Coordinates of C-alpha atoms in Angstrom, one line a residue:
M93 CA 180.4 -138.6 30.3
T94 CA 180.9 -140.5 34.3
R95 CA 181.6 -144.1 34.1
E96 CA 181.0 -146.2 37.1
L97 CA 182.1 -149.9 38.1
I98 CA 179.6 -152.0 39.4
V99 CA 181.8 -155.1 41.3
Q100 CA 179.8 -158.1 42.5
A101 CA 181.5 -161.0 44.3
K102 CA 180.4 -164.5 44.4
P103 CA 181.2 -167.4 46.3
T104 CA 182.8 -169.2 43.3
F105 CA 183.4 -165.8 40.6
V106 CA 183.1 -162.4 40.8
E107 CA 180.8 -160.1 38.0
L108 CA 182.1 -157.1 36.8
A109 CA 179.6 -153.9 35.2
L110 CA 180.8 -151.0 33.3
L111 CA 178.2 -148.0 32.9
E112 CA 178.3 -145.2 30.9
D113 CA 175.9 -142.4 32.3
G114 CA 174.2 -145.3 33.5
R115 CA 173.9 -147.6 30.9
L116 CA 175.4 -151.1 30.5
V117 CA 178.2 -150.4 28.1
E118 CA 180.5 -153.6 29.4
F119 CA 179.6 -157.1 31.4
H120 CA 182.8 -159.4 32.3
Q121 CA 182.8 -162.6 34.7
E122 CA 186.1 -163.6 36.2
K123 CA 186.0 -166.9 37.4
N124 CA 187.5 -167.6 40.9
N125 CA 189.7 -170.7 39.1
T126 CA 190.6 -169.9 35.7
K127 CA 193.8 -171.4 34.4
V128 CA 193.8 -169.7 31.8
S129 CA 193.5 -165.7 30.9
V130 CA 194.5 -163.3 27.8
G131 CA 197.7 -161.5 29.3
D132 CA 199.1 -164.5 31.5
I133 CA 202.9 -166.0 30.4
F134 CA 203.9 -169.5 30.6
L135 CA 206.3 -171.5 30.7
G136 CA 205.4 -174.4 27.8
K137 CA 206.6 -177.4 26.6
I138 CA 206.7 -178.0 22.1
T139 CA 204.3 -181.3 21.6
K140 CA 203.9 -181.0 18.2
V141 CA 205.3 -179.4 15.2
T142 CA 202.9 -179.1 12.1
P143 CA 204.5 -177.8 9.2
G144 CA 201.6 -178.1 7.2
L145 CA 199.6 -175.4 9.5
N146 CA 203.6 -173.8 10.0
A147 CA 202.4 -173.7 13.6
T148 CA 203.0 -175.5 17.2
F149 CA 201.2 -176.9 20.1
V150 CA 202.1 -176.2 23.0
N151 CA 201.7 -177.8 26.4
I152 CA 200.9 -174.9 29.1
G153 CA 199.4 -177.1 31.8
S154 CA 195.7 -176.0 30.5
R155 CA 192.8 -178.8 29.7
K156 CA 193.8 -178.2 25.4
E157 CA 196.6 -177.3 24.2
G158 CA 198.2 -174.0 23.0
F159 CA 197.9 -173.0 19.4
L160 CA 201.3 -171.3 18.4
H161 CA 201.4 -169.7 14.5
Y162 CA 204.7 -168.4 12.7
S163 CA 203.1 -165.1 12.3
D164 CA 202.9 -164.8 16.5
L165 CA 206.4 -166.2 16.5
G166 CA 207.6 -162.6 16.9
P167 CA 211.1 -161.1 15.4
Q168 CA 213.1 -161.8 18.3
L169 CA 212.6 -165.6 18.9
L170 CA 215.9 -166.9 18.6
S171 CA 216.9 -164.1 21.1
H172 CA 213.7 -165.0 23.7
Q173 CA 214.9 -169.1 23.2
K174 CA 218.9 -167.9 24.1
F175 CA 217.9 -166.0 26.8
L176 CA 214.8 -168.4 28.0
L177 CA 218.0 -171.3 28.4
D178 CA 220.5 -169.2 30.0
A179 CA 217.5 -168.6 32.7
I180 CA 216.5 -171.6 33.2
G181 CA 220.3 -172.9 33.4
N182 CA 220.8 -170.0 35.9
K183 CA 223.1 -168.5 33.7
S184 CA 221.5 -164.9 33.5
S185 CA 221.4 -163.4 36.5
K186 CA 220.1 -160.0 35.5
A187 CA 216.5 -158.7 34.0
F188 CA 218.3 -155.8 32.0
L189 CA 219.4 -156.8 29.1
D190 CA 222.1 -154.4 28.4
D191 CA 225.0 -157.0 28.4
F192 CA 222.4 -159.5 26.1
E193 CA 223.8 -159.5 22.9
L194 CA 220.7 -159.9 20.6
E195 CA 219.8 -162.7 18.0
E196 CA 219.1 -161.8 14.0
D197 CA 215.5 -160.8 13.6
I198 CA 214.0 -164.5 12.4
D199 CA 212.5 -164.4 8.2
K200 CA 208.6 -163.1 8.1
K201 CA 208.6 -166.0 5.0
G202 CA 210.3 -168.4 7.1
K203 CA 209.3 -172.6 8.2
I204 CA 208.6 -173.2 12.0
N205 CA 209.9 -176.7 12.1
E206 CA 213.0 -174.8 11.2
L207 CA 213.1 -173.4 13.8
L208 CA 211.6 -175.0 17.0
K209 CA 211.1 -179.4 17.5
R210 CA 209.5 -181.5 19.3
G211 CA 210.4 -181.2 23.6
I212 CA 211.8 -177.9 23.3
P213 CA 211.0 -175.0 26.8
I214 CA 209.5 -172.0 25.4
L215 CA 207.7 -168.8 26.7
V216 CA 204.7 -168.0 25.6
Q217 CA 202.1 -165.4 26.5
V218 CA 198.0 -165.7 26.0
T219 CA 196.4 -163.7 23.3
K220 CA 193.1 -165.3 23.2
E221 CA 191.4 -167.9 25.5
P222 CA 190.1 -171.0 24.3
I223 CA 187.1 -170.6 22.6
S224 CA 184.5 -173.6 22.0
T225 CA 187.0 -176.4 20.7
K226 CA 189.6 -174.5 20.0
G227 CA 193.0 -174.1 22.5
P228 CA 194.5 -170.9 23.7
R229 CA 196.1 -169.3 21.0
L230 CA 199.6 -167.9 22.0
T231 CA 202.4 -165.9 21.3
S232 CA 206.5 -165.7 21.8
E233 CA 206.6 -162.3 21.6
I234 CA 205.9 -161.1 25.1
T235 CA 205.1 -157.5 26.7
L236 CA 204.1 -156.3 29.7
P237 CA 201.3 -154.0 30.1
G238 CA 201.1 -150.9 32.2
R239 CA 199.0 -147.5 32.7
Y240 CA 200.9 -145.5 30.3
C241 CA 202.9 -147.8 28.6
V242 CA 203.9 -151.3 27.4
L243 CA 207.3 -152.8 28.1
V244 CA 208.7 -155.7 24.6
P245 CA 211.5 -157.1 25.8
F246 CA 214.3 -158.1 22.9
S247 CA 213.7 -154.8 21.4
N248 CA 214.6 -151.2 20.9
Q249 CA 211.8 -149.7 19.2
I250 CA 209.7 -146.9 20.7
S251 CA 206.2 -146.4 19.0
V252 CA 203.5 -144.0 20.3
S253 CA 199.8 -144.4 20.2
R254 CA 198.4 -143.0 16.7
K255 CA 195.7 -141.2 19.1
I256 CA 197.6 -138.9 20.4
K257 CA 197.7 -136.2 17.3
D258 CA 199.8 -133.7 18.2
N259 CA 203.5 -133.5 16.8
K260 CA 205.1 -131.7 19.3
E261 CA 203.6 -134.1 22.5
R262 CA 204.2 -137.2 20.5
K263 CA 208.0 -136.5 20.3
R264 CA 208.4 -135.6 24.0
L265 CA 207.1 -138.9 25.0
M266 CA 209.7 -140.2 22.7
A267 CA 212.5 -138.5 24.2
I268 CA 211.3 -139.6 27.8
F269 CA 210.9 -143.0 27.2
E270 CA 214.3 -143.2 24.9
T271 CA 215.9 -141.5 28.2
S272 CA 214.3 -144.0 31.2
K273 CA 213.9 -147.4 29.4
P274 CA 217.0 -149.5 29.9
R275 CA 219.3 -151.2 26.7
N276 CA 217.1 -153.7 24.5
F277 CA 213.8 -152.9 25.6
G278 CA 211.3 -151.9 23.7
V279 CA 208.3 -149.4 24.5
I280 CA 204.8 -148.7 23.2
V281 CA 203.8 -145.7 24.5
R282 CA 199.7 -145.6 25.4
T283 CA 197.1 -143.1 25.0
A284 CA 196.7 -142.2 28.5
A285 CA 200.6 -141.4 28.4
L286 CA 199.2 -137.8 26.8
D287 CA 200.2 -135.1 28.9
Q288 CA 201.8 -137.0 31.7
Q289 CA 204.0 -135.8 34.2
E290 CA 208.6 -137.3 33.1
E291 CA 207.9 -138.7 37.1
E292 CA 204.7 -140.9 36.1
L293 CA 205.7 -142.4 32.9
E294 CA 209.4 -143.6 34.6
R295 CA 207.1 -145.1 38.0
D296 CA 205.3 -147.0 35.4
I297 CA 208.3 -148.0 33.4
N298 CA 210.5 -149.1 36.2
D299 CA 207.4 -151.0 37.6
L300 CA 207.3 -153.3 34.4
I301 CA 210.9 -154.0 34.3
G302 CA 210.2 -155.2 38.2
K303 CA 207.8 -157.5 36.6
W304 CA 210.3 -158.2 34.5
E305 CA 212.5 -159.2 37.0
V306 CA 210.2 -161.5 39.0
I307 CA 209.6 -163.5 35.5
R308 CA 213.0 -164.0 34.8
S309 CA 214.0 -165.0 38.6
T310 CA 211.2 -167.7 38.8
L311 CA 212.5 -169.2 35.2
Q312 CA 215.7 -170.9 37.4
G313 CA 215.6 -174.3 37.6
V314 CA 212.2 -174.6 36.4
K315 CA 210.3 -177.0 34.8
P316 CA 207.3 -176.7 31.9
P317 CA 204.6 -176.8 32.0
M318 CA 203.9 -173.4 34.5
K319 CA 202.7 -170.3 34.9
M320 CA 205.2 -168.0 35.5
Y321 CA 203.1 -164.2 35.2
S322 CA 199.2 -163.8 35.7
E323 CA 198.1 -160.6 34.4
L324 CA 195.9 -158.4 36.6
N325 CA 192.7 -159.2 37.3
K326 CA 189.7 -157.9 35.5
S327 CA 188.7 -155.0 37.7
F328 CA 192.2 -154.0 37.6
S329 CA 192.7 -154.1 34.2
I330 CA 189.8 -151.9 33.5
L331 CA 190.6 -149.6 35.9
R332 CA 194.4 -149.2 34.1
D333 CA 192.6 -149.0 30.7
L334 CA 189.6 -146.4 31.4
L335 CA 190.9 -144.8 34.3
T336 CA 190.3 -140.9 33.3
S337 CA 188.8 -138.0 35.1
S338 CA 185.2 -139.1 34.1
F339 CA 185.3 -142.5 36.5
S340 CA 183.0 -141.4 38.9
K341 CA 182.5 -144.4 40.9
V342 CA 183.6 -148.1 41.8
V343 CA 181.0 -149.8 43.8
V344 CA 181.8 -153.2 45.2
N345 CA 180.4 -155.9 47.2
D346 CA 182.8 -157.4 48.9
G347 CA 185.2 -155.4 51.4
A348 CA 188.5 -157.8 50.6
I349 CA 188.6 -156.9 46.7
A350 CA 187.2 -153.5 47.7
T351 CA 190.7 -152.8 50.0
E352 CA 192.9 -154.5 46.7
I353 CA 191.7 -151.9 44.7
K354 CA 191.9 -149.0 46.6
D355 CA 195.9 -150.5 47.4
Y356 CA 195.9 -150.9 43.1
L357 CA 194.7 -147.3 42.5
Y358 CA 196.7 -145.7 45.5
R359 CA 199.5 -146.9 43.2
I360 CA 198.2 -145.8 39.7
A361 CA 196.7 -143.0 40.9
P362 CA 196.3 -141.9 44.5
E363 CA 193.3 -139.0 44.1
K364 CA 191.4 -142.0 42.9
Q365 CA 190.9 -143.5 46.2
K366 CA 187.7 -141.7 47.7
I367 CA 186.4 -143.4 44.4
V368 CA 185.9 -146.9 45.4
E369 CA 182.6 -147.7 48.0
H370 CA 182.0 -150.8 49.8
Y371 CA 178.6 -151.6 49.5
K372 CA 176.9 -152.7 52.4
G373 CA 172.8 -152.6 51.9
K374 CA 170.0 -154.9 51.5
K375 CA 169.8 -155.8 47.6
T376 CA 172.7 -156.9 45.8
V377 CA 174.8 -154.1 44.3
F378 CA 173.6 -155.4 40.8
D379 CA 170.1 -154.8 41.7
R380 CA 170.6 -151.1 43.7
Y381 CA 172.6 -150.1 40.1
S382 CA 169.6 -151.8 38.0
V383 CA 172.1 -153.9 35.7
T384 CA 169.8 -156.8 36.6
K385 CA 167.3 -155.5 35.0
Q386 CA 169.6 -153.8 32.4
M387 CA 171.0 -157.6 31.6
K388 CA 167.5 -159.1 31.7
V389 CA 166.7 -156.3 29.0
L390 CA 169.6 -156.3 26.7
F391 CA 171.4 -159.9 26.5
G392 CA 168.3 -161.4 24.9
K393 CA 167.7 -162.6 21.0
T394 CA 166.2 -159.6 20.4
V395 CA 167.0 -155.9 21.6
N396 CA 164.4 -153.6 21.7
L397 CA 165.3 -149.5 20.0
P398 CA 163.6 -146.5 21.4
N399 CA 161.5 -146.0 18.1
G400 CA 159.9 -149.0 18.1
A401 CA 162.3 -150.9 16.4
Y402 CA 164.4 -153.8 17.4
I403 CA 167.1 -155.6 16.4
I404 CA 168.0 -159.8 16.6
I405 CA 171.3 -161.2 17.2
E406 CA 172.5 -164.8 16.4
H407 CA 175.2 -166.3 16.6
T408 CA 177.1 -169.2 14.8
E409 CA 180.1 -171.1 14.8
A410 CA 181.6 -169.0 11.0
M411 CA 180.2 -165.2 12.3
N412 CA 177.3 -163.4 13.8
V413 CA 174.4 -161.7 12.5
I414 CA 172.8 -159.1 12.9
D415 CA 169.5 -158.0 11.6
V416 CA 167.7 -154.6 11.9
N417 CA 164.2 -154.4 11.6
S418 CA 162.0 -151.3 11.6
G419 CA 159.0 -152.8 13.7
N420 CA 155.6 -151.6 13.4
K421 CA 155.6 -148.5 14.7
V422 CA 156.7 -146.4 11.5
S423 CA 155.9 -142.5 11.1
A424 CA 153.3 -143.0 8.1
E425 CA 154.1 -138.9 7.4
V426 CA 158.0 -139.4 6.5
N427 CA 158.9 -141.3 3.0
Q428 CA 160.2 -144.7 3.3
E429 CA 163.7 -143.2 3.1
K430 CA 164.1 -141.1 5.7
N431 CA 162.5 -143.8 8.3
A432 CA 165.0 -146.4 6.8
L433 CA 167.8 -143.7 8.1
A434 CA 166.0 -143.4 11.4
V435 CA 166.1 -146.7 12.2
N436 CA 169.2 -147.4 11.5
M437 CA 171.5 -144.3 13.1
I438 CA 169.5 -145.8 16.2
A439 CA 170.1 -149.1 15.5
A440 CA 174.2 -148.3 14.6
E441 CA 174.4 -146.7 18.1
E442 CA 172.9 -150.0 19.7
I443 CA 174.8 -152.5 18.2
S444 CA 178.1 -151.3 18.7
R445 CA 176.5 -151.1 22.5
Q446 CA 175.7 -154.6 22.5
L447 CA 179.4 -155.8 20.4
R448 CA 181.3 -154.4 23.5
L449 CA 178.5 -155.4 25.7
R450 CA 178.1 -159.6 24.9
D451 CA 181.8 -158.7 23.7
I452 CA 180.9 -160.4 20.2
G453 CA 184.3 -161.4 18.4
G454 CA 185.4 -162.5 14.6
I455 CA 183.2 -161.6 12.0
I456 CA 179.7 -159.8 12.2
I457 CA 177.1 -159.2 9.8
I458 CA 174.7 -156.4 9.7
D459 CA 171.1 -156.6 8.1
F460 CA 170.4 -153.0 8.0
I461 CA 167.2 -151.7 6.4
D462 CA 167.9 -150.9 2.4
M463 CA 168.4 -147.3 2.1
K464 CA 168.6 -146.0 -2.0
K465 CA 171.1 -142.8 -0.8
A466 CA 174.3 -143.7 -0.9
E467 CA 174.7 -140.6 1.6
N468 CA 172.4 -141.9 3.3
R469 CA 174.9 -145.2 3.7
K470 CA 177.6 -142.9 3.9
M471 CA 176.3 -141.4 7.6
V472 CA 175.2 -145.0 8.8
L473 CA 179.3 -145.6 8.2
Q474 CA 180.3 -142.9 9.7
K475 CA 177.7 -143.4 13.1
M476 CA 178.9 -146.8 13.5
R477 CA 182.6 -146.0 13.7
D478 CA 181.5 -143.0 16.1
S479 CA 180.4 -144.8 18.6
M480 CA 182.9 -148.2 17.9
S481 CA 185.7 -145.2 18.9
L482 CA 185.3 -146.1 22.5
D483 CA 185.9 -149.4 22.0
R484 CA 188.7 -151.2 22.8
A485 CA 188.9 -154.2 20.9
K486 CA 190.5 -153.3 17.6
H487 CA 187.7 -153.6 14.7
T488 CA 187.5 -152.9 11.1
I489 CA 184.8 -151.7 9.6
L490 CA 183.7 -151.7 5.6
A491 CA 181.6 -149.7 4.1
I492 CA 177.3 -150.7 3.6
T493 CA 177.2 -152.5 0.5
K494 CA 174.4 -152.3 -2.2
F495 CA 172.5 -155.4 -0.7
G496 CA 172.2 -153.5 3.0
L497 CA 174.9 -155.4 4.7
M498 CA 178.1 -153.9 6.4
Q499 CA 180.4 -156.7 7.7
I500 CA 182.5 -156.3 10.6
T501 CA 185.9 -157.8 12.2
R502 CA 186.3 -157.3 15.5
Q503 CA 189.0 -158.8 17.8
R504 CA 188.0 -162.2 19.4
V505 CA 190.2 -162.8 22.5
R506 CA 187.4 -164.7 25.1
P507 CA 184.2 -166.9 24.2
V508 CA 181.5 -164.8 23.8
I509 CA 178.9 -163.9 26.6
S510 CA 175.8 -165.4 26.6
I511 CA 173.4 -164.5 29.2
E512 CA 170.3 -166.4 29.2
T513 CA 167.2 -164.2 30.0
T514 CA 164.7 -167.0 29.8
E515 CA 164.2 -168.9 32.4
T516 CA 162.9 -172.7 33.7
C517 CA 160.5 -172.5 37.0
P518 CA 162.9 -173.9 39.1
T519 CA 159.5 -174.7 41.7
C520 CA 157.7 -176.3 38.6
S521 CA 160.5 -177.7 36.1
G522 CA 158.2 -176.3 33.5
T523 CA 155.4 -178.1 34.1
G524 CA 153.3 -174.7 34.5
K525 CA 152.5 -176.6 38.3
I526 CA 153.8 -175.1 41.6
D527 CA 153.4 -175.3 45.2
S528 CA 151.0 -173.0 46.9
P529 CA 152.0 -169.8 47.7
L530 CA 150.9 -170.9 51.3
L531 CA 153.0 -173.4 52.1
L532 CA 156.2 -171.2 51.6
L533 CA 156.4 -169.8 55.2
D534 CA 156.0 -172.8 56.7
E535 CA 159.0 -174.2 54.7
I536 CA 160.8 -170.8 55.8
E537 CA 160.0 -171.0 59.5
S538 CA 160.4 -174.7 59.8
D539 CA 164.2 -174.2 57.7
I540 CA 164.9 -171.2 60.0
D541 CA 163.4 -174.1 63.4
Y542 CA 166.0 -176.9 62.3
L543 CA 169.0 -174.1 61.8
F544 CA 168.5 -171.8 65.3
D545 CA 167.6 -175.1 67.7
E546 CA 169.3 -177.8 65.8
L547 CA 172.8 -176.1 64.2
N548 CA 172.6 -173.3 67.1
Y549 CA 173.6 -170.5 65.2
K550 CA 173.2 -166.8 66.4
K551 CA 172.2 -165.2 63.1
L552 CA 171.1 -165.7 59.7
R553 CA 170.3 -163.7 56.8
L554 CA 167.7 -165.0 54.5
T555 CA 167.0 -163.7 50.7
V556 CA 163.8 -163.7 49.1
H557 CA 162.0 -162.1 46.7
P558 CA 160.8 -158.3 46.7
F559 CA 157.2 -159.4 47.3
V560 CA 157.8 -162.0 50.2
D561 CA 160.7 -159.8 51.6
A562 CA 157.7 -156.8 51.9
Y563 CA 155.3 -159.0 53.1
M564 CA 157.6 -160.3 56.5
K565 CA 158.0 -156.8 57.3
K566 CA 154.8 -155.0 57.2
G567 CA 153.5 -154.1 60.5
W568 CA 157.0 -153.5 61.4
W569 CA 157.1 -154.5 65.3
N570 CA 154.0 -156.8 64.4
S571 CA 155.9 -158.4 61.7
L572 CA 156.8 -161.9 61.1
Q573 CA 160.5 -160.8 61.0
W574 CA 160.2 -159.3 64.9
K575 CA 158.1 -162.2 65.9
W576 CA 160.5 -165.3 64.8
F577 CA 162.8 -162.7 67.1
Y578 CA 160.4 -162.6 69.9
R579 CA 160.4 -166.4 69.5
Y580 CA 163.6 -167.3 69.3
K581 CA 165.6 -164.3 70.6
K582 CA 167.2 -164.7 67.4
W583 CA 167.3 -162.4 64.5
V584 CA 167.0 -163.1 61.2
D585 CA 168.1 -160.4 58.6
V586 CA 165.7 -160.1 55.5
S587 CA 166.9 -158.9 52.2
S588 CA 165.6 -158.9 49.0
D589 CA 166.9 -160.3 45.5
S590 CA 164.8 -159.6 42.7
A591 CA 166.7 -162.6 40.4
L592 CA 164.8 -164.9 42.8
H593 CA 161.4 -166.0 42.3
L594 CA 158.2 -165.8 44.0
T595 CA 158.8 -168.9 45.8
Q596 CA 162.6 -169.2 45.8
Y597 CA 164.2 -168.2 49.3
R598 CA 168.1 -169.1 50.7
F599 CA 169.9 -168.9 54.1
F600 CA 173.4 -167.3 54.1
F601 CA 175.7 -167.9 57.1
Q602 CA 178.0 -164.8 57.4
S603 CA 176.6 -163.5 54.6
I604 CA 178.4 -165.6 52.1
V605 CA 178.2 -169.3 52.3
P606 CA 174.9 -170.6 51.8
M607 CA 173.3 -173.0 54.4
V608 CA 170.7 -174.2 52.7

């Protein structure tokens, strides 16, 4: 399996598409001004303690207050609070915790109002972004993820990923981190650490210790609320978590981001720098790699399957419901049970892809086509588990009931991605009538006159529908594009974007800032 990461930078946000063998399996949007992201660490201030919920609300500077439940405090809350108060008061000058005496673990079934009071500062980390009417979910058990391990301050425990099955390798990794980690720091060994050299593992943990030092030094003398540490941007975190020999290409349409990714790869995997490509083509990078087309097909309410069947995806506040339908192309030569099994097997694979692609979380109910035989239901269950084995989000899959229903719970840390695949015509606004295409060229030339003659731009970039692009370049030396050059003695760079409507066009200056 080959993996490709396609990064499309826009003025206010960045879009990322993860392709596996050319098929879109993950899509992310990262806004440039996002204040709260999963993994961010804040110095917050407790604004309200609610014994009835056994939780507190924490001001971290976002529009909605964060929610911190007792179960998310972590056993070493008292040690965290002691260290925090010392750091704020400049009493602690070391990031290492060699001389730090850990406090006793808190009671697992205790009361939050016995530990925390309104108005006190607390160091928290975001585990879920704001979703709907809910604010961010927080934890006070701080973790710093690296490529090969996760650093857990105020703990001495070392745990190894369950996906590493070899007992000899597990013992080797335990021994390496036992000697390399500082006192009072715990480590969670990630699957990526499998068969890695000791030097690489030590470099990773030392890098995480450096991040902890930055957080500690920043705490001195500050007042809440304040962001203390921001997790890697999405493109970096995907590379960190998924970068293997099968990762063949990273394509970016922005030179600055491409350079940042190369610098990041130089630190974690120098041999992989060559896979980064700065895309400079005429088409948008998503059009070039068929991402836009796949998004239009895959993000609709109805998703068609290869055998003529289809699935329908519905979202509610409480849960997500997926209905599997056989369609009208069912083979008459095969009995109903075999048809149901065939459709359900294909649907299970596509549903697992949709869950990753749309980042659907919470409770998911799947209504498969009824199957009478228990062994067939087990085959569909196993197919779903195999298909979701690549899913990085935590999930639980329950067996299919006698009603043909499967229940899945999947970790939800961000709002579900929703992309509108049907569009209202920007010209007619839904009336069904538009201006004549004959007037389009007159409008474009009028704008060119204004931009060249009045505003005195030296060069313009015009993006139009592919049909209009072909018409403007038809005839080469006699094309409309060259006629403009003869007239203005300035060049208009014409490119196409399939996301534009037939009569829609855009001018760009320096390829970034829209002019009209």
